[in-house]
CSV table of C-alpha atoms and ligand atoms in Angstrom, one decimal:
chain,number,residue,atom,x,y,z
H,1,MET,CA,8.6,-15.6,6.2
H,2,ASN,CA,9.5,-15.8,2.5
H,3,SER,CA,12.2,-13.6,1.1
H,4,TYR,CA,9.8,-11.4,-0.8
H,5,SER,CA,7.8,-10.4,2.3
H,6,LEU,CA,11.0,-10.0,4.2
H,7,PHE,CA,12.3,-7.5,1.6
H,8,ARG,CA,9.0,-5.8,1.4
H,9,ARG,CA,9.0,-5.3,5.1
H,10,SER,CA,12.6,-4.1,5.1
H,11,ARG,CA,11.7,-1.7,2.3
H,12,LEU,CA,8.7,-0.4,4.2
H,13,ARG,CA,10.7,0.1,7.4
H,14,LEU,CA,13.5,1.9,5.4
H,15,ALA,CA,10.8,4.1,3.8
H,16,LEU,CA,9.2,4.9,7.1
H,17,TRP,CA,12.5,5.8,8.7
H,18,TYR,CA,13.5,7.9,5.8
H,19,ALA,CA,10.1,9.6,5.6
H,20,GLY,CA,10.2,10.1,9.4
H,21,VAL,CA,13.6,11.7,9.5
H,22,MET,CA,13.0,13.8,6.4
H,23,GLY,CA,9.6,14.8,7.8
H,24,VAL,CA,11.1,15.9,11.1
H,25,ILE,CA,13.9,17.8,9.4
H,26,LEU,CA,11.4,19.5,7.0
H,27,SER,CA,8.9,20.4,9.8
H,28,VAL,CA,11.7,21.7,12.1
H,29,SER,CA,13.3,23.8,9.3
H,30,GLY,CA,9.9,25.0,8.1
H,31,LEU,CA,8.9,26.1,11.6
H,32,GLY,CA,12.3,27.7,12.1
H,33,MET,CA,12.0,29.6,8.9
H,34,TYR,CA,8.4,30.7,9.9
H,35,ARG,CA,9.7,31.9,13.3
H,36,ALA,CA,12.6,33.7,11.7
H,37,MET,CA,10.3,35.4,9.2
H,38,VAL,CA,7.8,36.5,11.8
H,39,GLN,CA,10.6,37.8,14.1
H,40,THR,CA,12.3,39.7,11.2
H,41,LYS,CA,9.0,41.3,10.2
H,42,TRP,CA,8.2,42.1,13.9
H,43,ALA,CA,11.6,43.6,14.5
H,44,GLY,CA,11.3,45.7,11.2
H,45,MET,CA,7.9,46.9,12.3
H,46,GLU,CA,9.2,48.0,15.8
H,47,ARG,CA,12.2,49.7,14.1
H,48,GLU,CA,9.7,51.6,11.9
H,49,ILE,CA,7.6,52.7,14.9
H,50,GLU,CA,10.7,53.7,16.9
H,51,SER,CA,12.0,55.8,14.0
H,52,ILE,CA,8.7,57.6,13.5
H,53,ALA,CA,8.4,58.1,17.3
H,54,GLY,CA,12.0,59.5,17.3
H,55,THR,CA,11.4,61.9,14.5
H,56,LEU,CA,8.1,63.1,16.1
H,57,HIS,CA,9.8,63.4,19.5
H,58,ASP,CA,12.7,65.5,18.2
H,59,SER,CA,10.5,67.9,16.2
H,60,VAL,CA,7.9,68.3,18.9
H,61,GLU,CA,10.0,68.6,22.1
H,62,PRO,CA,11.4,72.1,21.4
H,63,LEU,CA,7.9,73.4,20.8
H,64,LEU,CA,6.2,72.1,23.9
H,65,PRO,CA,4.6,74.8,26.1
H,66,PRO,CA,5.5,75.0,29.8
H,67,SER,CA,1.9,74.3,30.9
H,68,GLU,CA,0.5,70.8,30.9
H,69,GLU,CA,-2.9,72.1,29.9
H,70,PRO,CA,-1.8,74.0,26.9
H,71,THR,CA,-4.8,73.4,24.7
H,72,ALA,CA,-4.3,76.4,22.5
H,73,VAL,CA,-0.5,75.8,21.9
H,74,LEU,CA,-1.1,72.1,21.3
H,75,GLN,CA,-3.6,72.9,18.7
H,76,GLN,CA,-1.0,75.1,17.0
H,77,ILE,CA,1.7,72.3,17.1
H,78,PHE,CA,-0.7,69.5,16.2
H,79,PRO,CA,-3.4,70.9,14.1
H,80,ASP,CA,-4.2,67.4,12.9
H,81,LEU,CA,-4.8,65.9,16.4
H,82,CYS,CA,-8.0,65.9,18.3
H,83,LEU,CA,-7.8,67.5,21.6
H,84,SER,CA,-9.2,65.7,24.6
H,85,GLU,CA,-12.6,66.8,25.8
H,86,GLN,CA,-13.1,68.9,22.6
H,87,PRO,CA,-14.9,68.2,19.4
H,88,CYS,CA,-12.6,66.5,16.9
H,89,LYS,CA,-12.4,67.3,13.3
H,90,ALA,CA,-10.4,64.7,11.5
H,91,THR,CA,-7.8,66.3,9.3
H,92,PRO,CA,-4.8,64.0,9.7
H,93,THR,CA,-1.6,65.6,8.4
H,94,LEU,CA,1.1,65.4,11.0
H,95,ILE,CA,1.3,61.6,11.3
H,96,GLN,CA,1.2,61.6,7.5
H,97,ARG,CA,4.1,64.0,7.2
H,98,HIS,CA,6.3,61.8,9.4
H,99,THR,CA,5.3,58.5,7.8
H,100,ILE,CA,5.5,59.4,4.2
H,101,GLY,CA,7.2,56.7,2.3
H,102,ILE,CA,7.4,54.4,5.3
H,103,SER,CA,4.1,52.7,5.4
H,104,ASP,CA,0.4,53.1,4.9
H,105,ARG,CA,-0.3,56.4,6.5
H,106,THR,CA,-3.7,55.3,8.0
H,107,THR,CA,-1.9,52.6,9.8
H,108,TYR,CA,-0.4,54.8,12.5
H,109,TYR,CA,-1.9,56.9,15.3
H,110,ILE,CA,-0.4,59.1,18.0
H,111,ARG,CA,-1.5,60.1,21.4
H,112,LEU,CA,-0.2,62.8,23.8
H,113,PHE,CA,-0.4,62.5,27.6
H,114,ASN,CA,0.6,65.0,30.3
H,115,HIS,CA,3.0,63.8,32.9
H,116,GLN,CA,0.2,62.6,35.1
H,117,GLY,CA,-1.0,60.3,32.3
H,118,LYS,CA,-4.0,62.3,31.3
H,119,LEU,CA,-4.8,62.2,27.6
H,120,LEU,CA,-4.3,65.6,26.0
H,121,ALA,CA,-4.5,64.9,22.3
H,122,PHE,CA,-4.9,61.9,19.9
H,123,SER,CA,-5.1,61.0,16.2
H,124,PRO,CA,-8.6,60.7,15.0
H,125,ASN,CA,-7.8,57.2,13.6
H,126,GLN,CA,-6.8,55.8,17.0
H,127,PRO,CA,-8.7,52.6,18.0
H,128,LEU,CA,-12.0,53.6,19.7
H,129,SER,CA,-11.6,51.2,22.6
H,130,LEU,CA,-8.3,52.6,23.8
H,131,PRO,CA,-8.5,53.8,27.4
H,132,PRO,CA,-7.9,57.5,28.0
H,133,THR,CA,-5.4,56.7,30.7
H,134,LEU,CA,-1.7,56.1,30.2
H,135,ASN,CA,0.1,52.7,30.4
H,136,ARG,CA,3.8,53.7,30.8
H,137,THR,CA,5.2,50.4,29.5
H,138,SER,CA,7.4,51.1,26.4
H,139,TRP,CA,5.9,48.5,24.2
H,140,GLN,CA,2.4,47.2,24.3
H,141,THR,CA,0.3,44.9,22.2
H,142,PHE,CA,-3.4,44.7,22.6
H,143,ARG,CA,-6.5,43.5,20.8
H,144,THR,CA,-9.6,45.6,20.4
H,145,ALA,CA,-13.1,44.3,20.7
H,146,ASN,CA,-13.4,43.9,16.9
H,147,GLY,CA,-10.4,41.5,17.0
H,148,ILE,CA,-7.8,43.9,15.4
H,149,ARG,CA,-4.4,43.9,17.1
H,150,TYR,CA,-2.4,47.0,17.8
H,151,HIS,CA,1.2,47.6,18.8
H,152,GLN,CA,2.3,50.8,20.4
H,153,PHE,CA,5.4,52.5,21.7
H,154,THR,CA,5.4,55.1,24.5
H,155,THR,CA,8.2,57.6,25.0
H,156,ILE,CA,8.7,60.5,27.5
H,157,LEU,CA,8.6,64.1,26.3
H,158,HIS,CA,10.6,66.8,28.0
H,159,SER,CA,9.8,70.5,27.6
H,160,ALA,CA,12.4,73.2,27.2
H,161,ASN,CA,10.8,74.7,30.4
H,162,THR,CA,10.7,71.5,32.4
H,163,HIS,CA,12.7,73.0,35.3
H,164,THR,CA,10.0,75.6,35.8
H,165,LEU,CA,7.5,72.8,36.1
H,166,ALA,CA,9.7,70.9,38.4
H,167,ASN,CA,9.9,73.9,40.7
H,168,GLU,CA,6.2,74.1,40.7
H,169,ALA,CA,5.8,71.0,42.8
H,170,ASN,CA,6.2,68.6,39.9
H,171,ALA,CA,8.4,65.8,41.1
H,172,ASP,CA,8.5,64.1,37.7
H,173,SER,CA,10.8,66.1,35.3
H,174,SER,CA,8.9,65.0,32.2
H,175,TRP,CA,6.5,67.2,30.3
H,176,GLY,CA,4.4,64.2,29.3
H,177,TYR,CA,4.3,61.2,27.0
H,178,LEU,CA,4.1,60.6,23.3
H,179,GLN,CA,2.5,57.3,22.3
H,180,ILE,CA,2.7,56.1,18.7
H,181,GLY,CA,1.0,52.9,17.7
H,182,ARG,CA,-0.1,51.1,14.6
H,183,THR,CA,-2.6,48.5,13.6
H,184,LEU,CA,-1.3,44.9,13.1
H,185,GLU,CA,-4.0,44.2,10.6
H,186,HIS,CA,-1.7,43.9,7.6
H,187,PHE,CA,1.0,42.2,9.7
H,188,ASP,CA,-1.4,39.6,11.0
H,189,ALA,CA,-2.9,39.1,7.5
H,190,GLU,CA,0.6,38.4,6.2
H,191,ILE,CA,1.4,36.0,9.1
H,192,ARG,CA,-2.0,34.2,8.4
H,193,ARG,CA,-1.1,33.9,4.8
H,194,ILE,CA,2.3,32.3,5.7
H,195,GLN,CA,0.6,30.0,8.2
H,196,TRP,CA,-1.8,28.9,5.4
H,197,ILE,CA,1.1,28.3,3.0
H,198,ILE,CA,2.8,26.2,5.7
H,199,ALA,CA,-0.5,24.4,6.6
H,200,ILE,CA,-1.1,23.4,3.0
H,201,GLY,CA,2.5,23.1,1.8
H,202,LEU,CA,3.8,21.0,4.7
H,203,PRO,CA,1.4,18.1,4.3
H,204,ILE,CA,2.0,18.2,0.5
H,205,ALA,CA,5.8,18.2,1.1
H,206,LEU,CA,5.4,15.4,3.6
H,207,SER,CA,3.4,13.3,1.3
H,208,LEU,CA,5.9,13.9,-1.4
H,209,VAL,CA,8.6,12.9,1.0
H,210,ALA,CA,6.7,9.7,1.9
H,211,THR,CA,6.3,8.8,-1.8
H,212,SER,CA,9.9,9.5,-2.7
H,213,SER,CA,11.0,7.6,0.5
H,214,TRP,CA,9.1,4.5,-0.8
H,215,TRP,CA,10.6,4.9,-4.2
H,216,LEU,CA,14.1,5.5,-2.9
H,217,SER,CA,13.9,2.7,-0.4
H,218,GLY,CA,12.9,0.5,-3.4
H,219,LEU,CA,16.0,1.7,-5.3
H,220,ALA,CA,18.2,1.0,-2.2
H,221,MET,CA,16.8,-2.5,-1.8
H,222,GLN,CA,17.2,-3.4,-5.4
H,223,PRO,CA,20.9,-4.2,-5.4
H,224,ILE,CA,20.5,-6.1,-2.1
H,225,TYR,CA,17.5,-8.0,-3.5
H,226,HIS,CA,19.4,-8.7,-6.7
H,227,SER,CA,22.5,-9.9,-4.8
H,228,TYR,CA,20.3,-12.0,-2.5
H,229,GLN,CA,18.6,-13.7,-5.5
H,230,GLN,CA,22.0,-14.3,-7.0
H,231,GLN,CA,23.2,-15.8,-3.7
H,232,GLN,CA,20.1,-18.0,-3.6
H,233,GLN,CA,20.6,-19.0,-7.2
H,234,PHE,CA,24.3,-19.8,-6.5
H,235,THR,CA,23.3,-22.0,-3.5
H,236,ALA,CA,20.8,-23.8,-5.6
H,237,ASN,CA,23.3,-24.3,-8.4
H,238,ALA,CA,26.0,-25.4,-6.0
H,239,ALA,CA,23.7,-27.9,-4.4
H,240,HIS,CA,22.7,-29.2,-7.8
H,241,GLU,CA,26.3,-29.4,-8.9
H,242,LEU,CA,27.3,-31.3,-5.7
H,243,ARG,CA,24.3,-33.6,-5.8
H,244,SER,CA,25.0,-35.1,-9.2
H,245,PRO,CA,28.5,-36.4,-8.6
H,246,LEU,CA,27.5,-37.4,-5.1
H,247,ALA,CA,24.5,-39.4,-6.4
H,248,SER,CA,26.6,-41.1,-9.0
H,249,LEU,CA,29.4,-41.8,-6.4
H,250,LEU,CA,26.9,-43.4,-4.0
H,251,ALA,CA,25.4,-45.4,-6.9
H,252,THR,CA,28.9,-46.7,-7.8
H,253,VAL,CA,29.7,-47.5,-4.2
H,254,GLU,CA,26.4,-49.5,-3.9
H,255,ALA,CA,27.2,-51.3,-7.1
H,256,ILE,CA,30.7,-52.2,-5.8
H,257,LEU,CA,29.1,-53.6,-2.6
H,258,ARG,CA,26.8,-55.8,-4.7
H,259,ILE,CA,29.7,-57.2,-6.8
H,260,PRO,CA,31.1,-60.5,-5.4
H,261,GLN,CA,34.6,-60.1,-3.8
H,262,SER,CA,36.0,-62.5,-6.4
H,263,ASN,CA,35.3,-60.1,-9.3
H,264,GLN,CA,38.4,-58.0,-8.5
H,265,GLN,CA,38.7,-56.6,-12.1
H,266,ASP,CA,35.2,-55.0,-12.1
H,267,ILE,CA,35.8,-53.7,-8.5
H,268,GLN,CA,39.0,-52.0,-9.7
H,269,ILE,CA,37.3,-50.3,-12.6
H,270,MET,CA,34.5,-49.1,-10.4
H,271,LEU,CA,36.9,-47.9,-7.7
H,272,HIS,CA,38.5,-45.8,-10.4
H,273,THR,CA,35.2,-44.3,-11.2
H,274,VAL,CA,34.7,-43.5,-7.5
H,275,GLU,CA,38.1,-41.9,-7.4
H,276,ARG,CA,37.3,-39.8,-10.5
H,277,GLN,CA,34.0,-38.7,-9.0
H,278,GLY,CA,35.7,-37.9,-5.7
H,279,ARG,CA,38.3,-35.8,-7.5
H,280,ARG,CA,35.6,-34.0,-9.4
H,281,LEU,CA,33.7,-33.2,-6.1
H,282,SER,CA,36.9,-32.0,-4.4
H,283,HIS,CA,37.7,-29.9,-7.5
H,284,LEU,CA,34.2,-28.3,-7.3
H,285,ILE,CA,34.4,-27.7,-3.6
H,286,ALA,CA,37.9,-26.1,-4.0
H,287,ASP,CA,36.6,-23.9,-6.8
H,288,LEU,CA,33.6,-22.8,-4.6
H,289,LEU,CA,35.9,-22.1,-1.7
H,290,LEU,CA,38.2,-20.1,-3.9
H,291,LEU,CA,35.3,-18.1,-5.3
H,292,THR,CA,34.0,-17.3,-1.9
H,293,SER,CA,37.4,-16.2,-0.6
H,294,LEU,CA,37.8,-14.0,-3.6
H,295,GLU,CA,34.5,-12.4,-3.0
H,296,GLN,CA,35.1,-11.9,0.7
H,297,ASN,CA,38.5,-10.5,-0.1
H,298,SER,CA,39.8,-12.7,2.6
H,299,SER,CA,43.3,-13.2,1.2
H,300,SER,CA,45.6,-11.2,3.4
H,301,LYS,CA,48.6,-11.7,1.1
H,302,PRO,CA,49.9,-8.3,-0.1
H,303,PHE,CA,50.2,-7.7,-3.8
H,304,GLN,CA,53.7,-8.1,-5.3
H,305,PRO,CA,55.2,-7.3,-8.7
H,306,CYS,CA,54.7,-10.4,-10.9
H,307,CYS,CA,56.6,-10.9,-14.1
H,308,LEU,CA,54.0,-11.5,-16.7
H,309,ASN,CA,56.6,-12.9,-19.2
H,310,ASP,CA,57.3,-15.7,-16.8
H,311,LEU,CA,53.7,-16.3,-16.1
H,312,VAL,CA,52.8,-16.7,-19.8
H,313,SER,CA,55.9,-18.8,-20.6
H,314,ASP,CA,55.5,-21.0,-17.5
H,315,LEU,CA,51.8,-21.7,-18.2
H,316,THR,CA,52.4,-22.4,-21.9
H,317,GLU,CA,55.0,-24.9,-21.0
H,318,GLU,CA,52.8,-26.4,-18.4
H,319,PHE,CA,49.9,-26.9,-20.8
H,320,LEU,CA,52.1,-28.1,-23.7
H,321,GLU,CA,51.7,-31.8,-22.7
H,322,LEU,CA,47.9,-31.5,-22.5
H,323,ALA,CA,47.8,-29.6,-25.8
H,324,THR,CA,50.0,-32.2,-27.5
H,325,ALA,CA,47.7,-35.0,-26.2
H,326,ALA,CA,44.7,-33.1,-27.7
H,327,ASP,CA,46.6,-32.6,-30.9
H,328,ILE,CA,46.5,-28.8,-30.5
H,329,ASN,CA,49.3,-26.5,-31.5
H,330,LEU,CA,50.0,-24.3,-28.4
H,331,THR,CA,52.4,-21.4,-28.9
H,332,CYS,CA,53.2,-18.2,-27.0
H,333,GLN,CA,54.4,-14.8,-28.0
H,334,ILE,CA,56.3,-12.9,-25.4
H,335,PRO,CA,58.2,-9.6,-25.8
H,336,THR,CA,61.9,-9.4,-24.9
H,337,CYS,CA,61.3,-6.7,-22.3
H,338,GLU,CA,60.0,-7.9,-18.9
H,339,ILE,CA,56.6,-6.7,-18.0
H,340,TYR,CA,55.5,-6.6,-14.3
H,341,ALA,CA,52.0,-6.2,-12.8
H,342,LEU,CA,51.2,-5.8,-9.2
H,343,GLY,CA,49.2,-8.7,-7.9
H,344,ASN,CA,48.8,-12.1,-6.3
H,345,GLU,CA,51.0,-14.4,-8.4
H,346,SER,CA,49.1,-17.6,-7.7
H,347,GLN,CA,45.8,-16.0,-8.5
H,348,LEU,CA,47.1,-14.5,-11.8
H,349,TYR,CA,48.4,-17.9,-12.7
H,350,ARG,CA,45.0,-19.4,-11.9
H,351,LEU,CA,43.3,-16.8,-14.1
H,352,VAL,CA,45.4,-17.3,-17.2
H,353,SER,CA,45.5,-21.1,-16.7
H,354,ASN,CA,41.7,-21.2,-16.7
H,355,LEU,CA,41.7,-19.3,-20.0
H,356,ILE,CA,44.4,-21.6,-21.6
H,357,ALA,CA,42.6,-24.8,-20.3
H,358,ASN,CA,39.3,-23.6,-21.8
H,359,ALA,CA,41.0,-22.7,-25.1
H,360,ILE,CA,42.5,-26.3,-25.3
H,361,GLN,CA,39.2,-27.8,-24.1
H,362,TYR,CA,37.0,-26.1,-26.6
H,363,THR,CA,39.3,-26.4,-29.7
H,364,PRO,CA,39.0,-29.4,-31.9
H,365,ARG,CA,42.0,-31.6,-32.8
H,366,GLY,CA,44.5,-29.9,-35.1
H,367,GLY,CA,43.5,-26.4,-33.9
H,368,TYR,CA,45.7,-23.6,-32.7
H,369,VAL,CA,46.0,-21.9,-29.4
H,370,THR,CA,48.2,-18.8,-29.0
H,371,VAL,CA,49.0,-17.1,-25.8
H,372,SER,CA,50.5,-13.6,-26.3
H,373,LEU,CA,51.7,-10.8,-24.1
H,374,VAL,CA,51.7,-7.3,-25.4
H,375,ARG,CA,52.6,-4.0,-23.6
H,376,SER,CA,50.7,-0.8,-24.4
H,377,ASP,CA,51.5,2.5,-22.6
H,378,TYR,CA,50.5,1.7,-19.0
H,379,THR,CA,48.9,-1.7,-19.4
H,380,ALA,CA,49.8,-5.2,-20.5
H,381,VAL,CA,47.4,-7.3,-22.5
H,382,ILE,CA,47.5,-11.1,-22.2
H,383,ALA,CA,45.5,-12.7,-25.0
H,384,VAL,CA,44.5,-16.3,-25.3
H,385,LYS,CA,43.4,-17.0,-28.8
H,386,ASP,CA,42.1,-20.3,-30.2
H,387,THR,CA,40.6,-21.6,-33.4
H,388,GLY,CA,38.0,-23.5,-31.4
H,389,ILE,CA,34.2,-23.9,-31.5
H,390,GLY,CA,33.6,-20.3,-30.7
H,391,ILE,CA,30.8,-18.8,-28.5
H,392,GLY,CA,27.5,-17.3,-29.8
H,393,LEU,CA,26.9,-13.6,-29.1
H,394,ALA,CA,24.1,-14.4,-26.6
H,395,ASP,CA,26.3,-16.8,-24.6
H,396,GLN,CA,29.2,-14.4,-24.6
H,397,GLU,CA,27.3,-12.2,-22.1
H,398,ARG,CA,26.6,-15.2,-19.8
H,399,ILE,CA,29.8,-17.3,-19.8
H,400,PHE,CA,31.2,-15.3,-17.0
H,401,ASP,CA,28.2,-16.3,-14.8
H,402,ARG,CA,28.7,-19.0,-12.2
H,403,PHE,CA,27.9,-22.5,-13.4
H,404,TYR,CA,27.0,-21.2,-16.9
H,405,ARG,CA,28.0,-23.5,-19.6
H,406,VAL,CA,27.2,-23.2,-23.3
H,407,ASP,CA,27.1,-27.0,-23.6
H,408,SER,CA,26.7,-28.6,-20.2
H,409,ASN,CA,27.2,-32.1,-21.3
H,410,ARG,CA,30.5,-31.4,-23.1
H,411,SER,CA,31.8,-29.3,-20.2
H,412,ARG,CA,30.9,-31.9,-17.6
H,413,LYS,CA,32.4,-34.7,-19.7
H,414,ASN,CA,35.7,-32.7,-19.7
H,415,GLY,CA,35.5,-32.2,-15.9
H,416,GLY,CA,34.5,-28.5,-16.2
H,417,THR,CA,32.7,-27.1,-13.1
H,418,GLY,CA,31.3,-24.0,-14.9
H,419,LEU,CA,33.2,-21.9,-12.4
H,420,GLY,CA,36.4,-21.3,-14.4
H,421,LEU,CA,35.5,-18.0,-16.0
H,422,ALA,CA,33.6,-16.8,-12.9
H,423,ILE,CA,36.8,-17.3,-10.9
H,424,ALA,CA,38.8,-15.6,-13.7
H,425,VAL,CA,36.6,-12.5,-13.6
H,426,ALA,CA,36.7,-12.4,-9.8
H,427,ILE,CA,40.5,-12.5,-9.9
H,428,ALA,CA,40.6,-9.8,-12.6
H,429,GLN,CA,38.3,-7.6,-10.6
H,430,LYS,CA,40.5,-8.0,-7.5
H,431,HIS,CA,43.4,-6.8,-9.6
H,432,GLN,CA,41.5,-4.0,-11.3
H,433,ALA,CA,42.1,-5.8,-14.5
H,434,HIS,CA,39.6,-6.1,-17.4
H,435,LEU,CA,38.7,-9.5,-18.9
H,436,LYS,CA,36.8,-9.6,-22.1
H,437,VAL,CA,35.9,-12.1,-24.9
H,438,GLU,CA,35.6,-11.8,-28.6
H,439,SER,CA,34.4,-14.8,-30.4
H,440,GLN,CA,32.8,-16.2,-33.5
H,441,VAL,CA,31.0,-19.5,-33.7
H,442,GLY,CA,33.1,-22.0,-35.7
H,443,ILE,CA,36.0,-19.7,-36.1
H,444,GLY,CA,37.4,-19.3,-32.6
H,445,SER,CA,37.7,-17.1,-29.5
H,446,ILE,CA,40.0,-14.6,-28.1
H,447,PHE,CA,40.0,-13.9,-24.3
H,448,THR,CA,42.0,-10.7,-23.4
H,449,LEU,CA,43.1,-9.6,-20.0
H,450,GLU,CA,44.1,-6.0,-19.7
H,451,VAL,CA,46.1,-5.4,-16.5
H,452,LYS,CA,48.0,-2.3,-15.2
H,453,ILE,CA,51.7,-2.5,-15.3
H,454,VAL,CA,53.9,-1.2,-12.5
H,455,LEU,CA,57.4,-1.8,-13.6
H,456,SER,CA,58.9,-2.6,-17.0
H,457,ASN,CA,62.6,-3.3,-17.7
H,458,THR,CA,63.1,-2.5,-21.3
E,1,ADP,P1,33.7,-24.8,-17.7
E,1,ADP,O1,34.2,-25.4,-16.5
E,1,ADP,O2,32.4,-25.3,-18.2
E,1,ADP,O3,34.8,-24.7,-18.7
E,1,ADP,P2,34.0,-22.0,-17.6
E,1,ADP,O4,33.4,-21.0,-16.6
E,1,ADP,O5,35.5,-22.0,-17.7
E,1,ADP,O6,33.3,-23.3,-17.2
E,1,ADP,O7,33.4,-21.6,-19.0
E,1,ADP,C1,32.0,-21.4,-19.2
E,1,ADP,C2,31.6,-21.8,-20.5
E,1,ADP,O8,32.1,-20.9,-21.5
E,1,ADP,C3,32.0,-23.1,-20.9
E,1,ADP,O9,31.1,-24.1,-20.5
E,1,ADP,C4,32.1,-23.0,-22.4
E,1,ADP,O10,30.8,-23.3,-23.0
E,1,ADP,C5,32.4,-21.6,-22.7
E,1,ADP,N1,33.8,-21.3,-23.1
E,1,ADP,C6,34.8,-20.9,-22.2
E,1,ADP,N2,35.9,-20.8,-22.9
E,1,ADP,C7,35.7,-21.1,-24.2
E,1,ADP,C8,36.5,-21.2,-25.4
E,1,ADP,N3,37.7,-20.8,-25.4
E,1,ADP,N4,35.9,-21.5,-26.5
E,1,ADP,C9,34.6,-21.9,-26.5
E,1,ADP,N5,33.8,-21.8,-25.5
E,1,ADP,C10,34.3,-21.5,-24.3
């Protein structure tokens, strides 16, 4: 499987997982919200019925007549109710009085039963299919033949003269029952509307989640893909860099083998070439290993305060011989106060030595290289300035890339591996330092390393 399809499959899998998890969360929370909404509405509706029933109950109870067949009295108390087994004229007012401001007045109906469960009176707007017998369950929900649901509440009524009734062979101390109910038409319509919103909204939300998952997984895969490509490029470059000296080394060895033993002088020259190529190879491999270890952060050595004054003066001294041989004027400018930075000393040495080596390497004979150390507030700046060939603007962005060389032939000829600045950047990053370049072709370059200082003896 090639890397492209591997990454595509990984992206797809990531998107599916993301969409799945988000989909489940969205569906569960949507369903939860739906249930919570329905339950709140239902509870609110039951509270409303209960409160109307309570008001009616309290105002009706003191007026109840002793007899359970009190047609005339009932008509006085409930002029708006139809009396059982009598012609009904629909003038609803009582239920209206008690539901004013609470809800739609036509929504409610009431029914009155005697203690035996016989229907005495009822609102003219009660559902037609309601049975005339009493179901004593407090809360009931039922559906009529025309599909409309009703919810009703039944409560006991006690008359002021109940004890009289009880004495008259009535074991049940209640006068009768008050039933108050309402249609669930509006409630059901609202629930259906919410269900529709969920039924349409959820698939839309899920498809949006799926699309954004695909996009987000693409974003998440990008740095991995980029780093994978860089890794592949690095492997290819490293293989290429290793192949060239190895090929020339093998060619030299083959040539040596063909030279007659007697020609010791030629053999010596060629063995020197082999040695030089061997060194170059080992140098390259050492650089590769160092870069890898810097990236893996595998060095367990703890950071220690390093004296930057010593670092600059030591390195200038070390490179003096090389600079003199190249006819380059190498100088350093160090402040009298000691400046310390927290870090790995050998790595910091390596970083600055790479910069000085480059400055000498890319400065023509008679040029100048100056290494300076300056302190500013909380940072120290080490600058390596040369009057060398300079670097073009386009190349300045790429010289810190691995194996990038502005002039490959020149760099190789001088033994450069193209890893010097990549190593310098890796070390700088590890020390939270900042390495930058300013350069002008034909005038020179200045590489500056800005590093945090931890201790300074003034
Ligand atoms: P190399 O081993 O080729 O020197 P580096 O990573 O150290 O590799 O540098 C990368 C490239 O940057 C070099 O090939 C060179 O072209 C350019 N470069 C680095 N330092 C300087 C400098 N001081 N002046 C001009 N060019 C430079």
